[in-house]
Amino acid sequence: AYRLLRELGDEVGEQFAEAGLANERSSPLAARNGSILAHGFQPVGANVYRELRARLNKVMEFKNESDHTWSLPSIR
């Protein structure tokens, strides 16, 4: 979906790619998708979660609407 958004010139699609989340081999999203909580069998640790959280928070920054906030919860 994000690839399509990028091809259509959508800002979120572009930010997704710039954050390195579109890379199916090195993205923390790929690790998450292969985890036991998603589609696979490999557990992921706190480091993968923190990296994915940081990149997703960057993608989801609202540039035109300052009253919106979005973030994933912090891991302890």
Backbone as JSON, one array per atom type, in Angstrom:
{
  "sequence": "AYRLLRELGDEVGEQFAEAGLANERSSPLAARNGSILAHGFQPVGANVYRELRARLNKVMEFKNESDHTWSLPSIR",
  "N": [[0.82, -1.19, 0.0], [1.97, 1.23, 0.79], [3.9, 1.55, -1.15], [2.33, 1.97, -3.41], [1.09, 4.37, -2.64], [3.36, 6.01, -2.66], [4.09, 5.9, -5.38], [1.93, 7.26, -6.4], [2.46, 9.76, -5.62], [1.98, 10.49, -3.0], [2.54, 11.98, 0.18], [2.89, 10.52, 2.59], [3.51, 7.97, 1.65], [5.96, 8.52, 0.47], [7.45, 9.33, 2.73], [7.45, 6.92, 4.14], [9.1, 5.33, 2.53], [11.47, 6.86, 2.66], [12.1, 6.55, 5.34], [13.14, 4.07, 5.36], [11.53, 1.87, 5.57], [10.43, 0.44, 3.55], [12.18, -1.41, 2.6], [12.44, -4.73, 2.19], [14.24, -6.48, 3.3], [16.03, -5.31, 5.18], [14.54, -3.7, 6.85], [13.09, -2.79, 10.02], [10.44, -3.33, 10.08], [10.15, -5.55, 8.46], [11.31, -7.44, 10.13], [9.44, -7.38, 12.19], [7.19, -8.32, 10.79], [7.95, -10.93, 10.37], [7.77, -11.96, 12.85], [6.59, -13.8, 15.74], [4.27, -12.66, 16.58], [3.06, -11.73, 14.37], [3.31, -12.73, 11.24], [5.1, -14.8, 11.24], [7.66, -16.84, 12.77], [9.78, -15.98, 14.29], [10.94, -14.48, 17.21], [10.99, -11.01, 18.18], [13.04, -8.51, 19.62], [13.41, -5.89, 22.09], [15.04, -3.93, 20.88], [14.46, -4.05, 18.11], [11.78, -3.32, 18.21], [11.99, -0.69, 19.25], [13.41, 0.59, 17.19], [11.64, 0.3, 15.02], [9.46, 1.69, 16.05], [10.52, 4.31, 16.27], [11.0, 4.92, 13.57], [8.4, 4.69, 12.46], [7.05, 6.67, 13.91], [8.32, 8.89, 12.82], [7.43, 8.75, 10.16], [4.7, 9.19, 10.53], [4.39, 11.83, 11.29], [2.5, 14.74, 11.48], [2.34, 17.21, 9.22], [0.77, 19.36, 8.42], [-1.25, 19.68, 10.22], [-1.16, 20.73, 13.22], [-2.42, 20.12, 15.61], [-2.72, 17.42, 15.86], [-1.54, 14.41, 17.24], [0.52, 11.53, 17.22], [1.64, 8.39, 18.2], [3.47, 5.42, 18.97], [3.25, 3.26, 21.82], [5.7, 3.47, 24.44], [8.34, 1.16, 25.2], [9.2, -0.59, 28.09]],
  "CA": [[0.0, 0.0, 0.0], [2.83, 2.41, 0.84], [4.53, 1.68, -2.47], [1.33, 2.59, -4.28], [0.98, 5.77, -2.23], [4.54, 6.72, -3.14], [3.98, 6.03, -6.84], [0.88, 8.24, -6.68], [2.94, 11.06, -5.16], [1.49, 10.79, -1.66], [3.62, 12.32, 1.11], [3.1, 9.43, 3.55], [4.22, 6.92, 0.92], [7.35, 8.97, 0.33], [8.08, 9.27, 4.06], [7.63, 5.5, 4.45], [10.3, 4.9, 1.81], [12.61, 7.59, 3.2], [12.4, 5.99, 6.66], [13.75, 2.75, 5.18], [10.58, 0.82, 5.94], [10.03, -0.3, 2.36], [13.18, -2.43, 2.3], [11.92, -5.99, 2.72], [15.31, -7.27, 3.92], [16.7, -4.68, 6.32], [13.62, -2.88, 7.62], [12.56, -3.39, 11.25], [9.09, -3.79, 9.76], [10.31, -6.92, 7.97], [11.52, -8.27, 11.32], [8.13, -7.47, 12.86], [6.31, -9.18, 10.0], [8.41, -12.3, 10.54], [7.71, -12.31, 14.27], [5.52, -14.71, 16.17], [3.05, -11.88, 16.78], [2.56, -11.3, 13.06], [3.14, -13.78, 10.23], [6.2, -15.75, 11.24], [8.01, -17.64, 13.94], [10.96, -15.44, 14.95], [10.64, -13.41, 18.16], [11.77, -9.79, 18.06], [13.34, -7.93, 20.92], [13.15, -4.48, 22.35], [15.76, -3.08, 19.93], [13.68, -3.99, 16.86], [10.59, -2.53, 18.51], [12.36, 0.72, 19.37], [13.77, 1.09, 15.86], [10.4, 0.39, 14.24], [8.67, 2.78, 16.66], [11.13, 5.59, 15.89], [10.77, 5.15, 12.13], [6.97, 4.92, 12.22], [6.71, 8.0, 14.42], [8.79, 9.86, 11.84], [6.53, 8.69, 9.01], [3.37, 9.67, 10.85], [4.35, 13.23, 11.71], [1.52, 15.53, 10.75], [2.99, 18.46, 8.87], [-0.19, 20.43, 8.18], [-2.24, 19.76, 11.29], [-0.35, 20.71, 14.43], [-3.16, 19.65, 16.77], [-2.74, 15.96, 15.86], [-0.34, 13.7, 17.7], [0.44, 10.09, 16.99], [2.85, 7.68, 18.58], [3.35, 4.09, 19.53], [3.64, 3.27, 23.22], [7.09, 3.17, 24.76], [8.6, -0.14, 25.82], [9.98, -0.4, 29.33]],
  "C": [[0.87, 1.26, 0.0], [3.58, 2.62, -0.47], [3.59, 2.36, -3.45], [1.17, 4.06, -3.93], [2.17, 6.58, -2.76], [4.47, 6.94, -4.65], [2.94, 7.08, -7.23], [1.26, 9.64, -6.18], [2.46, 11.45, -3.78], [2.65, 10.98, -0.7], [3.91, 11.19, 2.1], [3.84, 8.27, 2.88], [5.68, 7.26, 0.74], [8.09, 8.89, 1.66], [8.35, 7.83, 4.48], [8.9, 4.98, 3.8], [11.54, 5.57, 2.38], [13.04, 7.05, 4.57], [13.02, 4.6, 6.57], [12.83, 1.61, 5.53], [10.15, -0.03, 4.75], [10.99, -1.42, 2.0], [12.78, -3.74, 2.98], [12.98, -6.84, 3.41], [15.85, -6.63, 5.19], [15.79, -3.83, 7.21], [13.22, -3.57, 8.93], [11.12, -3.86, 11.06], [9.13, -5.22, 9.24], [10.53, -7.87, 9.14], [10.21, -8.45, 12.08], [7.21, -8.41, 12.11], [6.69, -10.64, 10.1], [8.31, -12.79, 11.97], [6.53, -13.22, 14.57], [4.21, -13.97, 16.43], [2.44, -11.39, 15.47], [2.37, -12.52, 12.16], [4.16, -14.9, 10.32], [6.43, -16.45, 12.57], [9.19, -17.1, 14.72], [10.55, -14.36, 15.94], [11.5, -12.17, 17.85], [11.94, -9.19, 19.44], [13.03, -6.45, 20.98], [13.85, -3.57, 21.34], [15.01, -2.94, 18.61], [12.44, -3.14, 17.08], [10.93, -1.04, 18.55], [12.7, 1.33, 18.01], [12.53, 1.27, 14.99], [9.55, 1.55, 14.74], [9.21, 4.14, 16.22], [10.86, 5.91, 14.42], [9.31, 5.42, 11.83], [6.53, 6.27, 12.76], [7.17, 9.09, 13.46], [7.86, 9.91, 10.63], [5.2, 9.37, 9.32], [3.32, 11.08, 11.44], [3.34, 13.97, 10.83], [2.13, 16.91, 10.47], [2.02, 19.61, 8.74], [-1.19, 20.61, 9.31], [-1.53, 19.61, 12.63], [-1.1, 20.19, 15.65], [-3.26, 18.13, 16.83], [-1.43, 15.42, 16.42], [-0.56, 12.22, 17.49], [1.73, 9.48, 17.45], [2.51, 6.29, 19.06], [3.75, 4.16, 20.99], [5.11, 2.94, 23.4], [7.2, 1.8, 25.39], [9.46, 0.12, 27.05], [11.13, -1.33, 29.43]]
}
